């Protein structure tokens, strides 16, 4: 342990209290001291050794009496004692593993006990070694050296091994940063980069591992049919041209049988796979030792392996024994079998192939040995097209005109076109076994120690083997033999086998079992990977593959793996399957490196790997190398693999479960958000970038449910997911008493936000009173530059009710707060009549009544609303009011031009308000308002009396309103509004008003003398409200939504309740009203 600590015993007191405490500590252990019938829960352990203490108050008091730890007794309910915690920490399986699913799995402990527990050597090193030293080393490495030359082959292997080593370093850092349960590489990527990346890369890696199993099985069958038992082929080729097709069909049949057999072995249990692994690895080690022994032997006794050349072309040693055109038999010269292959008869006068006739047949040694100097000939690449002759460099030949090549001639031809990038794609799967150990991390005793040690040791070992083999092959084997993929010039023998000592069969059998073992390892790892993905629940349709046998073996995942593996076997060509694997593995390795780099750069507090030999530059280099190798291998395969990963990513993002894993991408988002917030903090945004960043003020009922859910519907229609939305609410009380209700309220608000598709943040404040809470929200909601600039709230419908006397005061003070904070204010009246997100208006108008200039808010809001499907088909109409001195026609033209420059299409109408006399209805409304205000202010009544008084006023108000409405409806409203005031008309109107006004006033005051005592400013305001309400009703009663300038509250607080009455009168009779008050700055511009 890196941390040193000392256990200090608590010394006994002189009066023996410590001894008494010790005696009391041991009392619960004695059977006499515990009543067996007692209902007290317990596990038989002393209480202080148990991590949790019973919450019964009396029991706790008696228990802790005189204890050393009595000072901490209040915390015992939630925090365990250190002694019991250390006992739990000793075995990490009981520790929280960072994933709730693993904690809640009840039978996980049983599986942990029953499953075989492996160490570094058997659990990581051997699986990695078997997967890395697989099919490519024995079947393709000599061919790669022959085609690319020693230099470029060395570069290919060095690049790939460097890539895997850098990835292993990153993987070791991630694997040692906490417990790695079953799932290995998937678990590491998903917990580091989040569920979307984890699922996408995890599935890609699963597909890669599954296809790797197919590749190893194909390699096994190729060895069996080509080098062990060619006669076992079911399909026989009729002609030489059909041999390739027949081989593929044979591989499909035998490969399917081998897959079924291996799947049964894996199904029986991973324990048996591990036992077989030791046998297989012994064969691999013997094979490699045989190769090195053979190389040493060639230095002083090269094997006699003749290769026949015709000119500089290599001949396939299939149907002839003697490498000559003629041979002497019984003192006579006769033609050989080779002659008969190239000529149409055995006589010397027969017609022969032109190239055969003009070139000599020579014989060279296929494996001249280390001391032969062939290394220099094999140093450089010899790439060729498909169907080209395998020719020896430096040998003279007589060229002939390009003839139509007759079939059946025993030439060794290249079966595919070779070039550098293609060879990288074919070779890379041979280094992809590095995850074999981490995939089975659930079976390891100590994954944190085993994964880094075993993986890095395996990579070092195999890298040395590969690089040394490249040099040794180039130094020992003739170039034409290296380029002979299937050993046709060696009578169908495995090239690497002919080099080995003591017998080629050591290599053939060793490679056969090696590929078998690697296939079994893939079929063991892949289903467990799929099971881990399925159990995380991030991809809904994979849930079924999380189930398995009682001991946890992934049965259904194994079945799917076998089916996918079968598709790889049906491809049947090892060279075609290999590049597909390269893409999936490279993508996985790239994200492992990215995960390590992100975590290191973010410096998250939880990033404390035990493995210290890592750096973000190494991870970044590894990531760049992986990306480069992807496009080097095959750019279209790389794009296709990225497309698959991208589709899975978006699917998980759209349909998958929300997971919080503390991943690096989330940390990266937080860092990016911090950086962006610091950038935008200085100064307000430019007018072109202004959009309403809304703080929605919600009211909650006694059950902490939202009173007006349509307010959130309107928010989502206004915002359409753009910009900032903060949904705020206030709970009355103290936080200590109300924190549970606050949590419940926040959950209710979040669920409603989700249902209404409102994208934003929830902020709930507990305050001693609602007024202060609302003020705190307006002041402090948001962060840095991401603060709200607009407040949206519902109109307090119950402001007149006697049992709610302060709602109007809170409302008016909130209006004042927004004005002081230079924030815009939107008040939705009759919010419960507003449409839901599912509704669609097929027709109708959004009417804007532009009374005073508010910075353009009234123009911008309808435009934003019409972006949403609910309001899309509504037309926008803008009304403005002309005073007596205004030119209505010019106003209309100016407004139309202004809207044209704003790029907003709307109908424009200018309405003239005639300065009529103040009506009796206005006086009556004002009188009722002032009487009500005086009563509520001055009369100190009981609650019941206040309710009766308020009801009486309400009834009288209603009666007067009915009478006055009949009065106001009596004079007919002119249908056609006069558009322009002439001078003569203005003078005549003033005289008429003056004459009628004088007599009118006298009549009015003689009718009700108390009207003369009214506050004239209140009368004027009520007159404006009544007149404007009449005009708005006349034009916009049927509109789907009316937007109206909201007048500001009075400067003195004396008339706050009157202010509410003015607003009520102003909006009376309208269905949906949005009162808008600007924030004191321009929010819309005509400039681009």
XYZ file of N, CA, C and O in Angstrom, residues 849 851 881 911 913-914 916-929 957 960-961 963-969 971 973 1017-1035 1044 1047 1058-1070:
264
model
N -50.465 44.014 -30.734
C -50.874 45.403 -30.496
C -49.662 46.162 -29.979
O -49.260 46.035 -28.826
N -48.240 49.257 -28.899
C -48.630 50.564 -28.363
C -47.404 51.435 -28.132
O -47.352 52.593 -28.539
N -51.612 52.072 -32.651
C -52.638 53.064 -32.309
C -52.139 54.449 -32.676
O -51.021 54.834 -32.310
N -54.885 51.888 -36.053
C -56.196 52.145 -35.452
C -56.145 53.500 -34.753
O -55.230 53.769 -33.977
N -57.637 56.138 -32.104
C -58.452 56.222 -30.892
C -58.933 57.659 -30.721
O -58.132 58.577 -30.524
N -60.263 57.841 -30.782
C -60.835 59.182 -30.654
C -60.879 59.559 -29.175
O -61.193 58.739 -28.323
N -62.708 60.504 -26.781
C -64.081 60.659 -26.296
C -64.087 61.066 -24.832
O -63.067 61.024 -24.146
N -65.277 61.417 -24.359
C -65.406 61.728 -22.938
C -65.173 60.474 -22.115
O -65.381 59.345 -22.563
N -64.793 60.730 -20.884
C -64.662 59.614 -19.957
C -66.053 59.150 -19.588
O -66.871 59.935 -19.104
N -66.331 57.879 -19.818
C -67.692 57.368 -19.674
C -68.028 57.127 -18.213
O -67.154 57.048 -17.350
N -69.328 57.030 -17.968
C -69.777 56.698 -16.617
C -69.255 55.328 -16.190
O -68.941 55.100 -15.021
N -69.139 54.436 -17.138
C -68.623 53.097 -16.831
C -67.203 53.181 -16.284
O -66.841 52.490 -15.337
N -66.400 54.076 -16.883
C -65.025 54.242 -16.413
C -65.001 54.740 -14.979
O -64.250 54.236 -14.129
N -65.885 55.785 -14.682
C -65.940 56.297 -13.319
C -66.392 55.217 -12.346
O -65.884 55.085 -11.239
N -67.370 54.460 -12.782
C -67.891 53.415 -11.903
C -66.818 52.355 -11.608
O -66.653 51.929 -10.470
N -66.096 51.966 -12.625
C -65.017 50.980 -12.435
C -63.944 51.523 -11.500
O -63.436 50.818 -10.625
N -63.610 52.808 -11.697
C -62.583 53.415 -10.852
C -63.048 53.492 -9.409
O -62.290 53.222 -8.469
N -64.330 53.866 -9.235
C -64.877 53.967 -7.893
C -64.853 52.613 -7.190
O -64.429 52.502 -6.036
N -65.310 51.589 -7.887
C -65.302 50.249 -7.294
C -63.875 49.834 -6.908
O -63.648 49.242 -5.852
N -62.938 50.148 -7.803
C -61.537 49.777 -7.554
C -61.013 50.471 -6.307
O -60.392 49.841 -5.434
N -69.430 45.009 -8.185
C -68.609 45.267 -9.377
C -69.195 44.571 -10.594
O -69.299 45.140 -11.681
N -72.421 46.402 -11.708
C -72.133 47.664 -12.408
C -71.535 47.400 -13.777
O -71.803 48.120 -14.727
N -70.726 46.317 -13.860
C -70.106 45.994 -15.158
C -71.170 45.613 -16.182
O -71.127 46.009 -17.346
N -74.317 46.636 -16.209
C -75.033 47.859 -16.597
C -74.197 48.692 -17.564
O -74.679 49.154 -18.596
N -72.924 48.845 -17.199
C -72.051 49.698 -18.017
C -71.807 49.094 -19.378
O -71.681 49.807 -20.371
N -71.750 47.756 -19.439
C -71.536 47.114 -20.743
C -72.708 47.405 -21.657
O -72.541 47.698 -22.847
N -73.902 47.376 -21.061
C -75.088 47.691 -21.876
C -75.021 49.120 -22.368
O -75.377 49.423 -23.505
N -74.489 50.004 -21.488
C -74.357 51.401 -21.890
C -73.357 51.577 -23.015
O -73.596 52.293 -23.972
N -72.183 50.929 -22.839
C -71.132 51.129 -23.840
C -71.508 50.504 -25.160
O -71.033 50.916 -26.203
N -72.381 49.500 -25.127
C -72.751 48.874 -26.401
C -73.822 49.682 -27.129
O -74.086 49.430 -28.291
N -74.068 53.114 -28.028
C -73.649 53.911 -29.194
C -72.995 53.017 -30.233
O -72.136 52.207 -29.901
N -70.563 51.605 -33.007
C -69.165 51.827 -33.380
C -69.087 51.952 -34.893
O -69.647 51.114 -35.603
N -55.766 60.638 -11.823
C -54.807 59.805 -12.565
C -55.355 58.386 -12.720
O -55.187 57.735 -13.757
N -56.027 57.885 -11.657
C -56.653 56.571 -11.766
C -57.760 56.578 -12.805
O -57.947 55.619 -13.558
N -58.514 57.682 -12.825
C -59.607 57.790 -13.810
C -59.035 57.764 -15.217
O -59.553 57.075 -16.108
N -57.953 58.515 -15.451
C -57.348 58.549 -16.789
C -56.836 57.170 -17.181
O -57.005 56.723 -18.313
N -56.168 56.478 -16.242
C -55.632 55.144 -16.553
C -56.761 54.170 -16.857
O -56.665 53.361 -17.780
N -57.826 54.253 -16.053
C -58.948 53.346 -16.305
C -59.591 53.663 -17.649
O -60.012 52.757 -18.381
N -59.627 54.968 -17.981
C -60.181 55.358 -19.278
C -59.371 54.727 -20.416
O -59.932 54.176 -21.365
N -58.036 54.792 -20.302
C -57.173 54.181 -21.332
C -57.423 52.677 -21.425
O -57.544 52.120 -22.527
N -57.503 52.024 -20.265
C -57.695 50.576 -20.261
C -59.019 50.208 -20.906
O -59.094 49.277 -21.730
N -60.078 50.928 -20.545
C -61.409 50.617 -21.092
C -61.436 50.866 -22.590
O -61.919 50.036 -23.371
N -60.918 52.018 -23.029
C -60.925 52.354 -24.460
C -60.095 51.354 -25.261
O -60.533 50.858 -26.308
N -58.884 51.076 -24.770
C -57.995 50.159 -25.500
C -58.589 48.756 -25.545
O -58.520 48.061 -26.565
N -59.212 48.355 -24.433
C -59.846 47.038 -24.412
C -60.967 46.957 -25.442
O -61.128 45.938 -26.131
N -61.710 48.048 -25.553
C -62.786 48.053 -26.542
C -62.259 47.934 -27.956
O -62.799 47.174 -28.785
N -61.158 48.645 -28.270
C -60.570 48.597 -29.618
C -60.012 47.201 -29.906
O -60.222 46.641 -30.990
N -59.304 46.638 -28.908
C -58.700 45.315 -29.109
C -59.786 44.264 -29.298
O -59.692 43.389 -30.180
N -60.845 44.345 -28.487
C -61.941 43.386 -28.620
C -62.586 43.479 -29.996
O -62.947 42.472 -30.616
N -62.725 44.705 -30.474
C -63.354 44.911 -31.774
C -62.561 44.252 -32.892
O -63.126 43.670 -33.823
N -61.221 44.289 -32.799
C -60.368 43.788 -33.883
C -59.894 42.342 -33.657
O -59.719 41.597 -34.621
N -49.694 42.020 -26.371
C -50.032 43.382 -25.993
C -48.919 43.952 -25.139
O -48.344 43.248 -24.306
N -48.210 47.651 -19.600
C -47.797 48.906 -18.951
C -47.045 48.619 -17.665
O -47.258 47.599 -17.007
N -54.465 48.783 -7.697
C -55.134 49.440 -8.825
C -54.489 49.015 -10.147
O -55.176 48.843 -11.155
N -53.179 48.841 -10.126
C -52.446 48.402 -11.329
C -52.979 47.061 -11.824
O -53.165 46.838 -13.014
N -53.250 46.145 -10.883
C -53.788 44.842 -11.274
C -55.162 44.998 -11.929
O -55.482 44.328 -12.905
N -55.977 45.938 -11.360
C -57.315 46.156 -11.920
C -57.218 46.713 -13.334
O -57.983 46.329 -14.225
N -56.247 47.647 -13.548
C -56.068 48.196 -14.899
C -55.755 47.086 -15.899
O -56.306 47.043 -17.001
N -54.831 46.186 -15.533
C -54.444 45.095 -16.443
C -55.609 44.148 -16.695
O -55.792 43.637 -17.802
N -56.421 43.934 -15.633
C -57.582 43.052 -15.780
C -58.569 43.641 -16.781
O -59.100 42.946 -17.652
N -58.825 44.940 -16.635
C -59.754 45.620 -17.557
C -59.184 45.630 -18.975
O -59.905 45.417 -19.958
N -57.897 45.871 -19.103
C -57.251 45.956 -20.411
C -57.408 44.660 -21.207
O -57.564 44.691 -22.435
N -57.376 43.517 -20.524
C -57.379 42.222 -21.237
C -58.717 41.506 -21.117
O -58.823 40.330 -21.456
N -59.753 42.184 -20.626
C -61.041 41.549 -20.384
C -61.666 41.094 -21.699
O -61.614 41.804 -22.705
N -62.227 39.898 -21.686
C -62.940 39.405 -22.867
C -62.070 38.727 -23.908
O -62.579 38.243 -24.917
N -60.745 38.656 -23.687
C -59.851 38.026 -24.656
C -59.500 36.611 -24.186
O -59.326 36.356 -23.000
